[in-house]
Amino acid sequence: MEKKNLDWANLGFAYLQTEKRYVSNYKDGAWDEGALTEDANIVLNECAGVFQYAQTIFEGLKAYTTEDGHIVTFRPDLNASRLADSARRLEMPVFPEDRFIDAIQKVVEANASYVPPYGSGATLYIRPYMMGTNPVIGVKPADEYQFRVFVTPVGPYFKGGAKPITIRVSDFDRAAPHGTGNIKAGLNYAMSLHAIVTAHEDGYDENMYLDPASRTKVEETGGANFIFITKDNKLVTPKSDSILPSITRRSIMYVAEHYLGMTVEHREVEFAEVSEFAEAGLCGTAAVISPIGKIVDHGKEILIPSGMEDMGPTTKKLYDTLTGIQMGKIEAPEGWIKTIL
Ligand code: PLP
Ligand code: COI
Protein backbone atom coordinates (compact mmCIF):
# COMPACT_ATOMS: atom_id res chain seq x y z
CA MET A 1 0.00 0.00 0.00
CA GLU A 2 1.41 3.33 -1.05
CA LYS A 3 1.36 6.14 1.51
CA LYS A 4 -0.10 9.55 0.65
CA ASN A 5 2.48 12.16 -0.16
CA LEU A 6 2.00 14.33 2.94
CA ASP A 7 4.52 16.40 4.89
CA TRP A 8 4.11 14.05 7.88
CA ALA A 9 6.71 15.73 10.11
CA ASN A 10 4.97 19.10 9.88
CA LEU A 11 1.34 18.09 10.43
CA GLY A 12 -0.46 20.00 13.15
CA PHE A 13 -3.47 18.78 15.10
CA ALA A 14 -5.98 19.57 12.35
CA TYR A 15 -8.67 17.90 10.25
CA LEU A 16 -7.66 16.57 6.88
CA GLN A 17 -10.40 14.77 5.00
CA THR A 18 -9.54 11.14 4.29
CA GLU A 19 -11.24 8.68 1.94
CA LYS A 20 -13.60 6.48 3.92
CA ARG A 21 -15.65 6.77 7.09
CA TYR A 22 -18.05 4.38 8.87
CA VAL A 23 -21.75 5.08 9.42
CA SER A 24 -24.42 3.13 11.28
CA ASN A 25 -27.95 4.36 11.99
CA TYR A 26 -30.23 3.54 14.90
CA LYS A 27 -33.99 3.47 14.26
CA ASP A 28 -36.99 1.61 15.74
CA GLY A 29 -34.83 0.37 18.59
CA ALA A 30 -32.04 -1.25 16.54
CA TRP A 31 -28.72 -0.41 14.85
CA ASP A 32 -28.48 -1.19 11.12
CA GLU A 33 -25.56 -3.26 9.81
CA GLY A 34 -23.39 -0.16 9.14
CA ALA A 35 -21.11 0.50 6.18
CA LEU A 36 -18.15 2.52 4.94
CA THR A 37 -18.96 5.58 2.85
CA GLU A 38 -17.02 8.24 0.96
CA ASP A 39 -19.51 10.95 1.91
CA ALA A 40 -17.98 13.19 4.58
CA ASN A 41 -21.14 15.30 4.93
CA ILE A 42 -24.21 14.70 7.08
CA VAL A 43 -27.65 16.03 6.14
CA LEU A 44 -30.07 16.22 9.06
CA ASN A 45 -33.41 17.81 9.84
CA GLU A 46 -33.18 21.34 11.28
CA CYS A 47 -34.72 20.12 14.53
CA ALA A 48 -32.42 17.11 15.07
CA GLY A 49 -31.67 16.42 18.75
CA VAL A 50 -27.98 17.14 18.24
CA PHE A 51 -28.70 20.70 17.02
CA GLN A 52 -31.26 21.62 19.65
CA TYR A 53 -30.13 19.96 22.87
CA ALA A 54 -26.53 18.95 22.10
CA GLN A 55 -27.16 15.23 22.30
CA THR A 56 -23.74 14.20 21.04
CA ILE A 57 -20.84 12.18 22.44
CA PHE A 58 -17.46 11.19 21.03
CA GLU A 59 -14.22 9.33 21.53
CA GLY A 60 -10.61 9.84 20.47
CA LEU A 61 -7.90 7.24 19.90
CA LYS A 62 -4.98 6.78 17.54
CA ALA A 63 -3.52 4.31 15.07
CA TYR A 64 0.27 3.96 14.97
CA THR A 65 2.74 2.43 12.54
CA THR A 66 5.02 0.14 14.52
CA GLU A 67 8.76 -0.29 14.06
CA ASP A 68 8.15 -3.53 12.12
CA GLY A 69 5.61 -1.90 9.77
CA HIS A 70 2.27 -2.99 11.24
CA ILE A 71 -0.64 -0.64 11.90
CA VAL A 72 -1.99 -0.91 15.44
CA THR A 73 -4.42 0.80 17.80
CA PHE A 74 -4.02 1.25 21.55
CA ARG A 75 -6.65 -0.15 23.96
CA PRO A 76 -9.72 0.51 21.72
CA ASP A 77 -11.81 -1.65 24.07
CA LEU A 78 -11.55 1.11 26.69
CA ASN A 79 -12.80 3.72 24.22
CA ALA A 80 -15.71 1.41 23.36
CA SER A 81 -16.71 1.08 27.00
CA ARG A 82 -16.26 4.79 27.72
CA LEU A 83 -18.49 5.68 24.75
CA ALA A 84 -21.07 3.27 26.16
CA ASP A 85 -20.85 5.08 29.55
CA SER A 86 -21.28 8.44 27.80
CA ALA A 87 -24.30 7.10 25.88
CA ARG A 88 -26.03 5.84 29.03
CA ARG A 89 -25.52 9.20 30.77
CA LEU A 90 -27.10 11.12 27.85
CA GLU A 91 -29.96 8.61 27.33
CA MET A 92 -28.57 7.42 24.01
CA PRO A 93 -28.50 3.79 22.82
CA VAL A 94 -25.19 2.00 23.35
CA PHE A 95 -23.32 1.13 20.16
CA PRO A 96 -22.25 -2.49 20.77
CA GLU A 97 -18.65 -2.54 21.99
CA ASP A 98 -17.53 -5.33 19.63
CA ARG A 99 -19.02 -3.43 16.70
CA PHE A 100 -17.18 -0.27 17.81
CA ILE A 101 -13.89 -2.15 17.55
CA ASP A 102 -14.88 -3.63 14.19
CA ALA A 103 -15.80 -0.15 12.86
CA ILE A 104 -12.37 1.16 13.85
CA GLN A 105 -10.71 -1.78 12.16
CA LYS A 106 -12.63 -1.08 8.95
CA VAL A 107 -12.00 2.68 8.84
CA VAL A 108 -8.28 2.46 9.62
CA GLU A 109 -7.81 -0.33 7.09
CA ALA A 110 -9.70 1.64 4.42
CA ASN A 111 -7.50 4.71 5.06
CA ALA A 112 -4.21 2.87 5.61
CA SER A 113 -2.44 5.17 3.15
CA TYR A 114 -3.07 8.03 5.61
CA VAL A 115 -1.48 6.29 8.61
CA PRO A 116 1.75 8.24 9.14
CA PRO A 117 4.97 6.23 8.73
CA TYR A 118 6.95 4.99 11.73
CA GLY A 119 9.27 7.65 13.12
CA SER A 120 7.50 10.57 11.38
CA GLY A 121 6.22 12.00 14.66
CA ALA A 122 2.65 11.91 13.33
CA THR A 123 -0.19 9.43 14.02
CA LEU A 124 -3.68 8.73 12.70
CA TYR A 125 -6.31 10.25 14.99
CA ILE A 126 -9.56 8.27 15.09
CA ARG A 127 -12.78 10.06 16.01
CA PRO A 128 -15.83 7.86 16.77
CA TYR A 129 -18.98 9.83 17.64
CA MET A 130 -22.72 9.55 17.94
CA MET A 131 -25.59 12.02 17.76
CA GLY A 132 -29.38 12.30 18.03
CA THR A 133 -30.70 12.67 14.47
CA ASN A 134 -34.51 12.92 14.47
CA PRO A 135 -36.50 16.10 15.23
CA VAL A 136 -36.89 16.82 18.96
CA ILE A 137 -38.50 20.04 20.18
CA GLY A 138 -39.68 19.24 23.71
CA VAL A 139 -36.66 18.53 25.92
CA LYS A 140 -36.26 14.76 25.60
CA PRO A 141 -33.86 12.25 24.06
CA ALA A 142 -34.03 11.57 20.31
CA ASP A 143 -35.39 8.24 19.05
CA GLU A 144 -32.96 7.95 16.15
CA TYR A 145 -29.16 8.16 16.22
CA GLN A 146 -26.15 8.00 13.97
CA PHE A 147 -22.77 6.50 14.94
CA ARG A 148 -19.80 7.48 12.78
CA VAL A 149 -16.03 7.05 12.73
CA PHE A 150 -13.64 9.18 10.70
CA VAL A 151 -9.85 9.41 10.78
CA THR A 152 -7.38 12.21 10.15
CA PRO A 153 -3.56 12.23 10.29
CA VAL A 154 -2.25 14.53 13.05
CA GLY A 155 0.93 15.93 14.53
CA PRO A 156 1.46 17.27 18.06
CA TYR A 157 -1.51 18.84 19.91
CA PHE A 158 0.65 21.65 21.29
CA LYS A 159 2.69 23.54 18.72
CA GLY A 160 6.08 23.14 20.36
CA GLY A 161 5.77 19.34 20.47
CA ALA A 162 7.64 18.24 23.60
CA LYS A 163 8.43 21.80 24.79
CA PRO A 164 6.99 22.59 28.24
CA ILE A 165 3.77 24.60 28.15
CA THR A 166 2.38 27.38 30.34
CA ILE A 167 -1.10 27.02 31.77
CA ARG A 168 -3.30 29.20 33.91
CA VAL A 169 -5.85 28.53 36.61
CA SER A 170 -9.24 29.17 35.00
CA ASP A 171 -11.97 31.34 36.49
CA PHE A 172 -14.49 29.11 34.72
CA ASP A 173 -15.55 25.63 35.73
CA ARG A 174 -15.38 22.77 33.25
CA ALA A 175 -17.85 20.53 35.03
CA ALA A 176 -20.49 20.68 37.75
CA PRO A 177 -20.51 18.47 40.85
CA HIS A 178 -22.64 15.43 39.84
CA GLY A 179 -22.66 16.76 36.26
CA THR A 180 -21.17 15.35 33.04
CA GLY A 181 -17.44 15.98 33.54
CA ASN A 182 -16.74 12.23 33.66
CA ILE A 183 -18.17 11.50 30.19
CA LYS A 184 -17.05 12.58 26.73
CA ALA A 185 -20.00 14.73 25.68
CA GLY A 186 -19.74 17.60 23.20
CA LEU A 187 -21.40 19.90 25.71
CA ASN A 188 -18.33 19.73 28.00
CA TYR A 189 -16.20 21.11 25.19
CA ALA A 190 -18.68 23.78 24.02
CA MET A 191 -18.59 25.35 27.45
CA SER A 192 -14.78 25.30 27.51
CA LEU A 193 -14.40 27.28 24.26
CA HIS A 194 -14.62 30.76 25.77
CA ALA A 195 -12.12 29.75 28.47
CA ILE A 196 -9.61 28.40 25.94
CA VAL A 197 -9.95 31.29 23.48
CA THR A 198 -9.34 33.84 26.24
CA ALA A 199 -6.48 31.74 27.68
CA HIS A 200 -4.79 31.78 24.25
CA GLU A 201 -5.43 35.54 23.89
CA ASP A 202 -3.73 36.04 27.24
CA GLY A 203 -0.72 33.96 26.16
CA TYR A 204 -1.43 30.63 27.89
CA ASP A 205 -1.47 27.20 26.24
CA GLU A 206 -4.24 25.69 28.37
CA ASN A 207 -6.49 26.10 31.41
CA MET A 208 -6.20 24.27 34.70
CA TYR A 209 -9.71 23.69 36.02
CA LEU A 210 -10.19 23.31 39.75
CA ASP A 211 -12.95 21.30 41.39
CA PRO A 212 -16.22 23.16 40.88
CA ALA A 213 -17.49 22.71 44.44
CA SER A 214 -14.61 24.17 46.47
CA ARG A 215 -12.07 25.39 43.89
CA THR A 216 -9.26 24.05 46.05
CA LYS A 217 -8.42 20.81 44.22
CA VAL A 218 -6.87 20.18 40.81
CA GLU A 219 -9.17 18.58 38.22
CA GLU A 220 -7.97 18.58 34.59
CA THR A 221 -7.67 20.76 31.48
CA GLY A 222 -10.19 21.06 28.65
CA GLY A 223 -8.72 18.03 26.89
CA ALA A 224 -6.27 16.15 29.12
CA ASN A 225 -5.68 14.81 32.66
CA PHE A 226 -2.79 15.94 34.89
CA ILE A 227 0.18 13.92 36.06
CA PHE A 228 2.61 15.14 38.72
CA ILE A 229 5.94 13.74 39.91
CA THR A 230 6.92 14.31 43.54
CA LYS A 231 10.45 15.17 44.65
CA ASP A 232 10.82 11.55 45.82
CA ASN A 233 9.73 10.30 42.39
CA LYS A 234 6.15 9.17 43.00
CA LEU A 235 3.48 9.60 40.32
CA VAL A 236 0.46 11.54 41.57
CA THR A 237 -2.71 11.96 39.48
CA PRO A 238 -5.89 13.78 40.56
CA LYS A 239 -8.99 11.75 41.41
CA SER A 240 -12.47 13.24 41.14
CA ASP A 241 -15.90 12.22 39.90
CA SER A 242 -15.96 15.16 37.49
CA ILE A 243 -12.72 14.30 35.63
CA LEU A 244 -12.81 12.34 32.36
CA PRO A 245 -11.23 8.93 33.07
CA SER A 246 -8.33 9.24 30.63
CA ILE A 247 -7.17 6.00 29.06
CA THR A 248 -3.68 7.48 28.68
CA ARG A 249 -3.60 8.36 32.40
CA ARG A 250 -4.74 4.87 33.40
CA SER A 251 -2.04 3.41 31.13
CA ILE A 252 0.65 5.73 32.55
CA MET A 253 -0.28 4.66 36.09
CA TYR A 254 0.28 1.03 35.06
CA VAL A 255 3.54 1.83 33.24
CA ALA A 256 4.86 3.82 36.23
CA GLU A 257 4.18 0.97 38.63
CA HIS A 258 4.95 -2.10 36.52
CA TYR A 259 7.63 -0.88 34.09
CA LEU A 260 9.37 1.82 36.12
CA GLY A 261 8.82 0.49 39.66
CA MET A 262 7.34 3.79 40.88
CA THR A 263 4.81 4.36 43.62
CA VAL A 264 1.54 5.65 42.15
CA GLU A 265 -1.01 7.77 43.99
CA HIS A 266 -4.42 8.37 42.42
CA ARG A 267 -6.01 10.76 44.90
CA GLU A 268 -7.38 14.24 45.49
CA VAL A 269 -4.68 16.82 44.76
CA GLU A 270 -4.89 20.16 46.57
CA PHE A 271 -3.98 23.12 44.38
CA ALA A 272 -1.79 24.26 47.29
CA GLU A 273 0.39 21.14 46.76
CA VAL A 274 1.23 21.94 43.15
CA SER A 275 4.23 24.11 43.99
CA GLU A 276 5.76 21.13 45.83
CA PHE A 277 5.96 18.86 42.77
CA ALA A 278 9.20 18.30 40.81
CA GLU A 279 7.54 17.70 37.42
CA ALA A 280 4.09 18.21 35.90
CA GLY A 281 2.43 17.23 32.67
CA LEU A 282 -0.78 16.72 30.72
CA CYS A 283 -1.76 13.36 29.34
CA GLY A 284 -4.31 12.23 26.79
CA THR A 285 -4.63 10.73 23.34
CA ALA A 286 -4.12 14.11 21.65
CA ALA A 287 -1.71 15.51 24.27
CA VAL A 288 0.26 12.20 24.64
CA ILE A 289 2.41 13.46 27.55
CA SER A 290 2.98 17.20 27.33
CA PRO A 291 5.26 18.68 30.01
CA ILE A 292 4.17 21.77 31.97
CA GLY A 293 6.81 24.37 32.79
CA LYS A 294 4.72 27.05 34.47
CA ILE A 295 1.32 27.40 36.12
CA VAL A 296 -0.06 30.91 36.64
CA ASP A 297 -2.68 31.53 39.31
CA HIS A 298 -4.04 35.07 38.87
CA GLY A 299 -0.61 36.58 38.33
CA LYS A 300 1.20 34.33 40.82
CA GLU A 301 3.67 32.13 38.95
CA ILE A 302 4.44 28.58 39.98
CA LEU A 303 7.63 27.51 38.23
CA ILE A 304 7.86 23.75 37.89
CA PRO A 305 11.45 22.79 38.82
CA SER A 306 11.95 20.82 35.56
CA GLY A 307 11.82 24.20 33.79
CA MET A 308 10.71 25.60 30.42
CA GLU A 309 13.30 23.92 28.19
CA ASP A 310 12.92 20.15 28.51
CA MET A 311 10.66 17.43 29.84
CA GLY A 312 11.58 16.42 33.37
CA PRO A 313 13.56 13.15 33.60
CA THR A 314 10.72 11.00 34.98
CA THR A 315 8.15 12.48 32.60
CA LYS A 316 10.57 11.60 29.79
CA LYS A 317 10.85 8.00 31.01
CA LEU A 318 7.07 7.72 31.14
CA TYR A 319 6.79 9.27 27.68
CA ASP A 320 9.42 6.95 26.18
CA THR A 321 7.89 3.84 27.76
CA LEU A 322 4.30 4.70 26.82
CA THR A 323 5.09 5.66 23.22
CA GLY A 324 7.52 2.70 22.99
CA ILE A 325 4.62 0.39 23.83
CA GLN A 326 2.32 2.15 21.36
CA MET A 327 4.87 1.95 18.53
CA GLY A 328 5.83 -1.67 19.20
CA LYS A 329 9.34 -0.98 20.51
CA ILE A 330 8.56 -2.17 24.04
CA GLU A 331 6.48 -5.23 24.85
CA ALA A 332 2.93 -4.24 25.76
CA PRO A 333 0.84 -5.64 28.59
CA GLU A 334 -1.57 -8.37 27.42
CA GLY A 335 -4.48 -6.96 25.38
CA TRP A 336 -3.24 -3.37 25.01
CA ILE A 337 -2.33 -3.48 21.32
CA LYS A 338 -4.85 -4.34 18.60
CA THR A 339 -3.19 -5.06 15.26
CA ILE A 340 -5.16 -3.69 12.31
CA LEU A 341 -2.87 -4.60 9.41
N1 PLP B 1 -9.70 14.80 29.66
C1 PLP B 1 -10.45 15.34 28.69
C2 PLP B 1 -11.39 16.42 29.07
C3 PLP B 1 -10.33 14.89 27.37
O1 PLP B 1 -11.06 15.42 26.40
C4 PLP B 1 -9.40 13.87 27.07
C5 PLP B 1 -9.28 13.36 25.72
O2 PLP B 1 -9.79 12.34 25.36
C6 PLP B 1 -8.64 13.34 28.12
C7 PLP B 1 -8.81 13.83 29.39
C8 PLP B 1 -7.66 12.26 27.87
O3 PLP B 1 -8.30 11.02 27.72
P1 PLP B 1 -7.65 9.86 26.87
O4 PLP B 1 -6.33 9.57 27.50
O5 PLP B 1 -8.59 8.71 27.05
O6 PLP B 1 -7.54 10.34 25.49
C1 COI C 1 -8.39 13.36 22.73
O1 COI C 1 -7.31 13.45 23.29
O2 COI C 1 -8.70 12.40 22.02
C2 COI C 1 -9.39 14.40 22.86
O3 COI C 1 -10.52 14.17 22.55
C3 COI C 1 -8.98 15.72 23.36
C4 COI C 1 -9.27 16.84 22.44
C5 COI C 1 -8.65 18.02 23.05
C6 COI C 1 -8.78 16.64 21.04
Coordinates of C-alpha atoms and ligand atoms in Angstrom, one line a residue:
M1 CA 0.0 0.0 0.0
E2 CA 1.4 3.3 -1.1
K3 CA 1.4 6.1 1.5
K4 CA -0.1 9.5 0.7
N5 CA 2.5 12.2 -0.2
L6 CA 2.0 14.3 2.9
D7 CA 4.5 16.4 4.9
W8 CA 4.1 14.1 7.9
A9 CA 6.7 15.7 10.1
N10 CA 5.0 19.1 9.9
L11 CA 1.3 18.1 10.4
G12 CA -0.5 20.0 13.2
F13 CA -3.5 18.8 15.1
A14 CA -6.0 19.6 12.4
Y15 CA -8.7 17.9 10.2
L16 CA -7.7 16.6 6.9
Q17 CA -10.4 14.8 5.0
T18 CA -9.5 11.1 4.3
E19 CA -11.2 8.7 1.9
K20 CA -13.6 6.5 3.9
R21 CA -15.7 6.8 7.1
Y22 CA -18.0 4.4 8.9
V23 CA -21.8 5.1 9.4
S24 CA -24.4 3.1 11.3
N25 CA -28.0 4.4 12.0
Y26 CA -30.2 3.5 14.9
K27 CA -34.0 3.5 14.3
D28 CA -37.0 1.6 15.7
G29 CA -34.8 0.4 18.6
A30 CA -32.0 -1.3 16.5
W31 CA -28.7 -0.4 14.9
D32 CA -28.5 -1.2 11.1
E33 CA -25.6 -3.3 9.8
G34 CA -23.4 -0.2 9.1
A35 CA -21.1 0.5 6.2
L36 CA -18.2 2.5 4.9
T37 CA -19.0 5.6 2.8
E38 CA -17.0 8.2 1.0
D39 CA -19.5 11.0 1.9
A40 CA -18.0 13.2 4.6
N41 CA -21.1 15.3 4.9
I42 CA -24.2 14.7 7.1
V43 CA -27.6 16.0 6.1
L44 CA -30.1 16.2 9.1
N45 CA -33.4 17.8 9.8
E46 CA -33.2 21.3 11.3
C47 CA -34.7 20.1 14.5
A48 CA -32.4 17.1 15.1
G49 CA -31.7 16.4 18.8
V50 CA -28.0 17.1 18.2
F51 CA -28.7 20.7 17.0
Q52 CA -31.3 21.6 19.7
Y53 CA -30.1 20.0 22.9
A54 CA -26.5 19.0 22.1
Q55 CA -27.2 15.2 22.3
T56 CA -23.7 14.2 21.0
I57 CA -20.8 12.2 22.4
F58 CA -17.5 11.2 21.0
E59 CA -14.2 9.3 21.5
G60 CA -10.6 9.8 20.5
L61 CA -7.9 7.2 19.9
K62 CA -5.0 6.8 17.5
A63 CA -3.5 4.3 15.1
Y64 CA 0.3 4.0 15.0
T65 CA 2.7 2.4 12.5
T66 CA 5.0 0.1 14.5
E67 CA 8.8 -0.3 14.1
D68 CA 8.1 -3.5 12.1
G69 CA 5.6 -1.9 9.8
H70 CA 2.3 -3.0 11.2
I71 CA -0.6 -0.6 11.9
V72 CA -2.0 -0.9 15.4
T73 CA -4.4 0.8 17.8
F74 CA -4.0 1.2 21.6
R75 CA -6.7 -0.1 24.0
P76 CA -9.7 0.5 21.7
D77 CA -11.8 -1.6 24.1
L78 CA -11.5 1.1 26.7
N79 CA -12.8 3.7 24.2
A80 CA -15.7 1.4 23.4
S81 CA -16.7 1.1 27.0
R82 CA -16.3 4.8 27.7
L83 CA -18.5 5.7 24.7
A84 CA -21.1 3.3 26.2
D85 CA -20.9 5.1 29.5
S86 CA -21.3 8.4 27.8
A87 CA -24.3 7.1 25.9
R88 CA -26.0 5.8 29.0
R89 CA -25.5 9.2 30.8
L90 CA -27.1 11.1 27.8
E91 CA -30.0 8.6 27.3
M92 CA -28.6 7.4 24.0
P93 CA -28.5 3.8 22.8
V94 CA -25.2 2.0 23.3
F95 CA -23.3 1.1 20.2
P96 CA -22.2 -2.5 20.8
E97 CA -18.6 -2.5 22.0
D98 CA -17.5 -5.3 19.6
R99 CA -19.0 -3.4 16.7
F100 CA -17.2 -0.3 17.8
I101 CA -13.9 -2.1 17.5
D102 CA -14.9 -3.6 14.2
A103 CA -15.8 -0.2 12.9
I104 CA -12.4 1.2 13.9
Q105 CA -10.7 -1.8 12.2
K106 CA -12.6 -1.1 8.9
V107 CA -12.0 2.7 8.8
V108 CA -8.3 2.5 9.6
E109 CA -7.8 -0.3 7.1
A110 CA -9.7 1.6 4.4
N111 CA -7.5 4.7 5.1
A112 CA -4.2 2.9 5.6
S113 CA -2.4 5.2 3.1
Y114 CA -3.1 8.0 5.6
V115 CA -1.5 6.3 8.6
P116 CA 1.8 8.2 9.1
P117 CA 5.0 6.2 8.7
Y118 CA 6.9 5.0 11.7
G119 CA 9.3 7.7 13.1
S120 CA 7.5 10.6 11.4
G121 CA 6.2 12.0 14.7
A122 CA 2.6 11.9 13.3
T123 CA -0.2 9.4 14.0
L124 CA -3.7 8.7 12.7
Y125 CA -6.3 10.2 15.0
I126 CA -9.6 8.3 15.1
R127 CA -12.8 10.1 16.0
P128 CA -15.8 7.9 16.8
Y129 CA -19.0 9.8 17.6
M130 CA -22.7 9.6 17.9
M131 CA -25.6 12.0 17.8
G132 CA -29.4 12.3 18.0
T133 CA -30.7 12.7 14.5
N134 CA -34.5 12.9 14.5
P135 CA -36.5 16.1 15.2
V136 CA -36.9 16.8 19.0
I137 CA -38.5 20.0 20.2
G138 CA -39.7 19.2 23.7
V139 CA -36.7 18.5 25.9
K140 CA -36.3 14.8 25.6
P141 CA -33.9 12.3 24.1
A142 CA -34.0 11.6 20.3
D143 CA -35.4 8.2 19.1
E144 CA -33.0 8.0 16.2
Y145 CA -29.2 8.2 16.2
Q146 CA -26.1 8.0 14.0
F147 CA -22.8 6.5 14.9
R148 CA -19.8 7.5 12.8
V149 CA -16.0 7.1 12.7
F150 CA -13.6 9.2 10.7
V151 CA -9.9 9.4 10.8
T152 CA -7.4 12.2 10.1
P153 CA -3.6 12.2 10.3
V154 CA -2.3 14.5 13.1
G155 CA 0.9 15.9 14.5
P156 CA 1.5 17.3 18.1
Y157 CA -1.5 18.8 19.9
F158 CA 0.7 21.7 21.3
K159 CA 2.7 23.5 18.7
G160 CA 6.1 23.1 20.4
G161 CA 5.8 19.3 20.5
A162 CA 7.6 18.2 23.6
K163 CA 8.4 21.8 24.8
P164 CA 7.0 22.6 28.2
I165 CA 3.8 24.6 28.1
T166 CA 2.4 27.4 30.3
I167 CA -1.1 27.0 31.8
R168 CA -3.3 29.2 33.9
V169 CA -5.8 28.5 36.6
S170 CA -9.2 29.2 35.0
D171 CA -12.0 31.3 36.5
F172 CA -14.5 29.1 34.7
D173 CA -15.5 25.6 35.7
R174 CA -15.4 22.8 33.3
A175 CA -17.8 20.5 35.0
A176 CA -20.5 20.7 37.7
P177 CA -20.5 18.5 40.8
H178 CA -22.6 15.4 39.8
G179 CA -22.7 16.8 36.3
T180 CA -21.2 15.3 33.0
G181 CA -17.4 16.0 33.5
N182 CA -16.7 12.2 33.7
I183 CA -18.2 11.5 30.2
K184 CA -17.1 12.6 26.7
A185 CA -20.0 14.7 25.7
G186 CA -19.7 17.6 23.2
L187 CA -21.4 19.9 25.7
N188 CA -18.3 19.7 28.0
Y189 CA -16.2 21.1 25.2
A190 CA -18.7 23.8 24.0
M191 CA -18.6 25.4 27.5
S192 CA -14.8 25.3 27.5
L193 CA -14.4 27.3 24.3
H194 CA -14.6 30.8 25.8
A195 CA -12.1 29.7 28.5
I196 CA -9.6 28.4 25.9
V197 CA -10.0 31.3 23.5
T198 CA -9.3 33.8 26.2
A199 CA -6.5 31.7 27.7
H200 CA -4.8 31.8 24.3
E201 CA -5.4 35.5 23.9
D202 CA -3.7 36.0 27.2
G203 CA -0.7 34.0 26.2
Y204 CA -1.4 30.6 27.9
D205 CA -1.5 27.2 26.2
E206 CA -4.2 25.7 28.4
N207 CA -6.5 26.1 31.4
M208 CA -6.2 24.3 34.7
Y209 CA -9.7 23.7 36.0
L210 CA -10.2 23.3 39.8
D211 CA -12.9 21.3 41.4
P212 CA -16.2 23.2 40.9
A213 CA -17.5 22.7 44.4
S214 CA -14.6 24.2 46.5
R215 CA -12.1 25.4 43.9
T216 CA -9.3 24.0 46.1
K217 CA -8.4 20.8 44.2
V218 CA -6.9 20.2 40.8
E219 CA -9.2 18.6 38.2
E220 CA -8.0 18.6 34.6
T221 CA -7.7 20.8 31.5
G222 CA -10.2 21.1 28.7
G223 CA -8.7 18.0 26.9
A224 CA -6.3 16.2 29.1
N225 CA -5.7 14.8 32.7
F226 CA -2.8 15.9 34.9
I227 CA 0.2 13.9 36.1
F228 CA 2.6 15.1 38.7
I229 CA 5.9 13.7 39.9
T230 CA 6.9 14.3 43.5
K231 CA 10.4 15.2 44.6
D232 CA 10.8 11.5 45.8
N233 CA 9.7 10.3 42.4
K234 CA 6.1 9.2 43.0
L235 CA 3.5 9.6 40.3
V236 CA 0.5 11.5 41.6
T237 CA -2.7 12.0 39.5
P238 CA -5.9 13.8 40.6
K239 CA -9.0 11.8 41.4
S240 CA -12.5 13.2 41.1
D241 CA -15.9 12.2 39.9
S242 CA -16.0 15.2 37.5
I243 CA -12.7 14.3 35.6
L244 CA -12.8 12.3 32.4
P245 CA -11.2 8.9 33.1
S246 CA -8.3 9.2 30.6
I247 CA -7.2 6.0 29.1
T248 CA -3.7 7.5 28.7
R249 CA -3.6 8.4 32.4
R250 CA -4.7 4.9 33.4
S251 CA -2.0 3.4 31.1
I252 CA 0.6 5.7 32.5
M253 CA -0.3 4.7 36.1
Y254 CA 0.3 1.0 35.1
V255 CA 3.5 1.8 33.2
A256 CA 4.9 3.8 36.2
E257 CA 4.2 1.0 38.6
H258 CA 5.0 -2.1 36.5
Y259 CA 7.6 -0.9 34.1
L260 CA 9.4 1.8 36.1
G261 CA 8.8 0.5 39.7
M262 CA 7.3 3.8 40.9
T263 CA 4.8 4.4 43.6
V264 CA 1.5 5.6 42.2
E265 CA -1.0 7.8 44.0
H266 CA -4.4 8.4 42.4
R267 CA -6.0 10.8 44.9
E268 CA -7.4 14.2 45.5
V269 CA -4.7 16.8 44.8
E270 CA -4.9 20.2 46.6
F271 CA -4.0 23.1 44.4
A272 CA -1.8 24.3 47.3
E273 CA 0.4 21.1 46.8
V274 CA 1.2 21.9 43.1
S275 CA 4.2 24.1 44.0
E276 CA 5.8 21.1 45.8
F277 CA 6.0 18.9 42.8
A278 CA 9.2 18.3 40.8
E279 CA 7.5 17.7 37.4
A280 CA 4.1 18.2 35.9
G281 CA 2.4 17.2 32.7
L282 CA -0.8 16.7 30.7
C283 CA -1.8 13.4 29.3
G284 CA -4.3 12.2 26.8
T285 CA -4.6 10.7 23.3
A286 CA -4.1 14.1 21.6
A287 CA -1.7 15.5 24.3
V288 CA 0.3 12.2 24.6
I289 CA 2.4 13.5 27.5
S290 CA 3.0 17.2 27.3
P291 CA 5.3 18.7 30.0
I292 CA 4.2 21.8 32.0
G293 CA 6.8 24.4 32.8
K294 CA 4.7 27.1 34.5
I295 CA 1.3 27.4 36.1
V296 CA -0.1 30.9 36.6
D297 CA -2.7 31.5 39.3
H298 CA -4.0 35.1 38.9
G299 CA -0.6 36.6 38.3
K300 CA 1.2 34.3 40.8
E301 CA 3.7 32.1 39.0
I302 CA 4.4 28.6 40.0
L303 CA 7.6 27.5 38.2
I304 CA 7.9 23.7 37.9
P305 CA 11.5 22.8 38.8
S306 CA 12.0 20.8 35.6
G307 CA 11.8 24.2 33.8
M308 CA 10.7 25.6 30.4
E309 CA 13.3 23.9 28.2
D310 CA 12.9 20.1 28.5
M311 CA 10.7 17.4 29.8
G312 CA 11.6 16.4 33.4
P313 CA 13.6 13.1 33.6
T314 CA 10.7 11.0 35.0
T315 CA 8.2 12.5 32.6
K316 CA 10.6 11.6 29.8
K317 CA 10.8 8.0 31.0
L318 CA 7.1 7.7 31.1
Y319 CA 6.8 9.3 27.7
D320 CA 9.4 7.0 26.2
T321 CA 7.9 3.8 27.8
L322 CA 4.3 4.7 26.8
T323 CA 5.1 5.7 23.2
G324 CA 7.5 2.7 23.0
I325 CA 4.6 0.4 23.8
Q326 CA 2.3 2.2 21.4
M327 CA 4.9 1.9 18.5
G328 CA 5.8 -1.7 19.2
K329 CA 9.3 -1.0 20.5
I330 CA 8.6 -2.2 24.0
E331 CA 6.5 -5.2 24.8
A332 CA 2.9 -4.2 25.8
P333 CA 0.8 -5.6 28.6
E334 CA -1.6 -8.4 27.4
G335 CA -4.5 -7.0 25.4
W336 CA -3.2 -3.4 25.0
I337 CA -2.3 -3.5 21.3
K338 CA -4.8 -4.3 18.6
T339 CA -3.2 -5.1 15.3
I340 CA -5.2 -3.7 12.3
L341 CA -2.9 -4.6 9.4
Ligands
PLP1 N1 -9.7 14.8 29.7 C1 -10.4 15.3 28.7 C2 -11.4 16.4 29.1 C3 -10.3 14.9 27.4 O1 -11.1 15.4 26.4 C4 -9.4 13.9 27.1 C5 -9.3 13.4 25.7 O2 -9.8 12.3 25.4 C6 -8.6 13.3 28.1 C7 -8.8 13.8 29.4 C8 -7.7 12.3 27.9 O3 -8.3 11.0 27.7 P1 -7.7 9.9 26.9 O4 -6.3 9.6 27.5 O5 -8.6 8.7 27.0 O6 -7.5 10.3 25.5
COI2 C1 -8.4 13.4 22.7 O1 -7.3 13.4 23.3 O2 -8.7 12.4 22.0 C2 -9.4 14.4 22.9 O3 -10.5 14.2 22.6 C3 -9.0 15.7 23.4 C4 -9.3 16.8 22.4 C5 -8.6 18.0 23.1 C6 -8.8 16.6 21.0

